[in-house]
């Protein structure tokens, strides 16, 4: 079976500096995500972190990555621009990109969204969140129910300063009354991008089976398609 090759990238700072985060994710958020992805026969995940040479995202690693998962929060500005450019090129070539939670403020998400700011409202009060599915026929909803309950999550609220998503899969409702476009799909070049809001570092969100299912489905959805190579410009030979 041809496996989908996944690289899970994490800045990997909170887990080393905050014992309460390490207690939830002893192998790092990247380790937790890679572990449940690796339980799937058709998927194979490796990890990369900020501190590694080229942040673990050399051209060779990216050339052998079908889907890149991105978690970052406090060190977006420490990600080298040339690595961001490299990732962006691979997305346009067809590599899938899944941006998680506070990754909304990452350089790579800015790049794929084509904006300088991606603001939102936020509050760390541990409110309940209900993720409501608004696109039940979408591949990311395979095998899931019509909503997911998270007893505690960081509140993110609209307005979320993103370009209009090509497809919206989830709207998050928070106990405080806010709503948020929590699962957004974008197409960029040949690549597919999924932004998924849950995943605050002090909460066990990535241990929730439905959140794991969403991410596994998102990896399959975002994987590249072996479609035709395109030729552009002057085209002297008509097909018919
Ligand atoms: Zn957070």
XYZ file of C-alpha atoms and ligand atoms in Angstrom:
241
model
C 0.000 0.000 0.000
C 1.269 3.438 -0.918
C 1.386 5.432 2.299
C 0.767 9.146 2.663
C 3.947 10.683 4.088
C 3.258 13.184 6.838
C 5.641 15.553 8.619
C 4.352 17.042 11.879
C 6.130 20.309 12.651
C 6.069 21.927 16.086
C 8.002 24.855 17.491
C 8.358 22.652 20.636
C 8.916 25.362 23.216
C 5.968 25.299 25.636
C 6.493 21.598 26.374
C 10.082 22.324 27.474
C 9.314 25.470 29.469
C 5.928 24.745 31.031
C 5.569 21.581 33.163
C 1.783 21.682 32.806
C 2.141 21.371 29.034
C 4.791 18.628 29.314
C 2.431 16.690 31.587
C -0.199 16.597 28.821
C 2.252 16.107 25.942
C 5.362 14.341 27.305
C 6.582 13.658 23.760
C 5.606 17.125 22.576
C 2.494 18.094 20.647
C 4.246 16.864 17.490
C 4.946 13.495 19.132
C 1.309 13.101 20.190
C -0.022 13.956 16.738
C 2.503 11.751 14.912
C 1.644 8.851 17.262
C -2.052 8.756 16.415
C -1.393 9.340 12.701
C 1.000 6.375 12.742
C -1.789 4.102 13.976
C -3.340 4.396 10.499
C -2.073 1.829 7.997
C -2.147 4.196 5.049
C -0.326 7.037 6.830
C 3.268 7.414 8.007
C 4.314 10.392 10.114
C 7.672 11.849 11.063
C 8.341 14.990 13.083
C 10.372 18.185 12.800
C 10.947 21.058 15.222
C 12.159 24.644 15.196
C 15.510 23.899 16.873
C 16.590 21.433 14.184
C 18.859 22.453 11.317
C 16.646 24.298 8.802
C 13.866 23.672 11.362
C 13.863 20.066 10.170
C 12.353 21.185 6.874
C 15.152 20.774 4.355
C 14.266 20.533 0.679
C 14.807 16.784 0.907
C 12.374 16.436 3.823
C 9.762 18.544 2.052
C 10.224 16.670 -1.234
C 9.384 13.516 0.716
C 6.396 15.035 2.526
C 2.872 14.701 1.153
C 1.205 16.580 4.002
C 2.809 18.984 6.490
C 1.086 19.620 9.834
C 2.037 22.901 11.567
C 1.776 23.860 15.256
C 3.375 27.113 16.426
C 2.601 29.843 18.940
C 5.353 31.902 20.558
C 8.162 31.673 17.993
C 6.572 32.456 14.642
C 9.172 35.189 14.076
C 12.015 32.706 14.590
C 11.024 30.655 11.554
C 13.451 31.515 8.758
C 11.899 33.222 5.745
C 13.721 30.905 3.352
C 12.110 27.878 5.013
C 8.700 29.545 4.724
C 9.354 30.186 1.023
C 10.366 26.555 0.564
C 7.222 25.262 2.278
C 5.072 27.655 0.258
C 6.579 26.455 -3.025
C 5.851 22.850 -2.060
C 2.238 23.750 -1.233
C 1.823 25.292 -4.685
C 3.316 22.099 -6.147
C 0.722 19.993 -4.331
C 1.906 19.300 -0.783
C -0.975 19.457 1.704
C -0.709 21.840 4.672
C -2.663 21.569 7.927
C -2.329 24.625 10.155
C -3.367 24.148 13.764
C -4.699 26.512 16.430
C -2.260 29.422 17.065
C -0.611 28.588 13.752
C -3.105 31.142 12.420
C -0.378 33.723 13.143
C 2.457 31.772 11.506
C 4.423 33.114 8.569
C 3.396 30.193 6.385
C -0.325 30.737 7.011
C 0.089 34.444 6.231
C 1.838 33.435 3.043
C -0.856 31.035 1.862
C -3.598 33.493 2.859
C -1.848 36.382 1.111
C -2.344 38.796 4.008
C -0.110 40.577 6.537
C -2.420 40.076 9.520
C -4.697 37.234 10.532
C -6.263 38.652 13.651
C -8.984 37.175 15.808
C -10.427 37.566 19.304
C -9.147 35.195 22.025
C -9.602 34.432 25.700
C -7.946 31.756 27.856
C -10.865 30.989 30.140
C -11.234 27.270 29.416
C -14.777 27.650 28.112
C -16.606 24.732 26.565
C -16.527 24.594 22.782
C -18.901 22.816 20.449
C -17.603 22.314 16.935
C -20.598 22.135 14.606
C -20.215 20.517 11.208
C -21.526 22.743 8.423
C -20.408 20.520 5.537
C -21.483 16.913 6.243
C -20.500 15.602 2.791
C -16.915 16.813 3.101
C -14.159 14.128 3.209
C -12.906 15.599 6.506
C -16.237 14.543 8.102
C -15.809 10.844 7.214
C -17.023 8.733 10.135
C -17.776 11.684 12.437
C -20.977 12.900 14.058
C -22.533 16.302 13.462
C -20.729 17.965 16.365
C -17.727 17.556 18.668
C -17.786 18.717 22.288
C -14.579 19.976 23.910
C -15.142 20.565 27.620
C -12.376 23.159 27.689
C -10.653 25.044 24.891
C -9.180 28.489 24.405
C -11.881 30.770 23.019
C -11.289 32.110 19.528
C -13.872 34.560 18.204
C -14.856 36.269 14.989
C -13.985 38.228 13.215
C -11.196 35.943 11.960
C -9.216 37.917 9.419
C -8.852 35.253 6.730
C -9.683 35.339 3.056
C -13.037 33.703 2.354
C -12.388 29.949 2.726
C -13.063 27.802 -0.332
C -14.911 25.368 1.915
C -16.026 25.718 5.517
C -16.265 22.454 7.475
C -16.730 23.532 11.112
C -18.097 26.484 13.011
C -17.010 26.576 16.649
C -19.409 27.848 19.317
C -18.003 28.884 22.678
C -19.701 29.094 26.032
C -19.034 32.840 26.180
C -21.163 33.348 23.094
C -18.449 33.719 20.458
C -18.478 31.776 17.218
C -15.510 31.028 14.979
C -14.811 29.517 11.561
C -12.931 26.598 13.098
C -12.375 24.319 10.095
C -11.492 26.120 6.864
C -10.249 24.725 3.551
C -8.273 26.642 0.982
C -6.828 25.640 -2.388
C -3.520 27.198 -3.388
C -1.954 26.084 -6.678
C -2.149 22.283 -6.621
C -2.029 22.247 -2.814
C -4.810 21.932 -0.262
C -4.700 23.784 3.044
C -6.821 23.087 6.134
C -6.910 25.403 9.126
C -8.261 23.749 12.302
C -8.752 25.904 15.394
C -8.713 23.557 18.459
C -5.416 22.712 20.165
C -4.417 25.071 22.976
C -1.203 23.763 24.556
C -2.417 23.579 28.178
C -5.430 21.418 27.259
C -5.518 17.760 26.152
C -7.319 18.532 22.874
C -5.135 16.304 20.672
C -5.952 13.305 22.871
C -9.666 13.636 21.992
C -10.622 10.793 19.618
C -12.827 12.960 17.400
C -10.133 15.621 17.053
C -7.715 12.852 16.065
C -10.253 11.597 13.519
C -10.630 15.083 12.015
C -6.863 15.378 11.617
C -6.465 11.899 10.127
C -9.259 12.683 7.656
C -7.704 16.068 6.903
C -4.364 14.411 6.091
C -6.090 12.096 3.606
C -8.028 15.003 2.086
C -4.937 17.220 1.784
C -2.688 14.558 0.254
C -1.498 15.388 -3.259
C -3.227 13.970 -6.315
C -1.113 12.463 -9.067
C -2.704 14.642 -11.711
C -1.359 15.823 -15.069
C 1.685 18.030 -15.257
C 0.624 21.345 -16.728
C 2.271 23.184 -19.569
C 1.677 26.894 -19.858
C 2.278 29.524 -22.491
C 2.246 29.131 -26.265
C 0.698 25.783 -27.168
C 1.248 24.906 -30.807
C -0.327 21.427 -30.974
C -4.077 21.345 -30.618
C -5.424 18.189 -29.017
C -8.025 17.637 -31.756
Zn -3.656 28.780 22.403
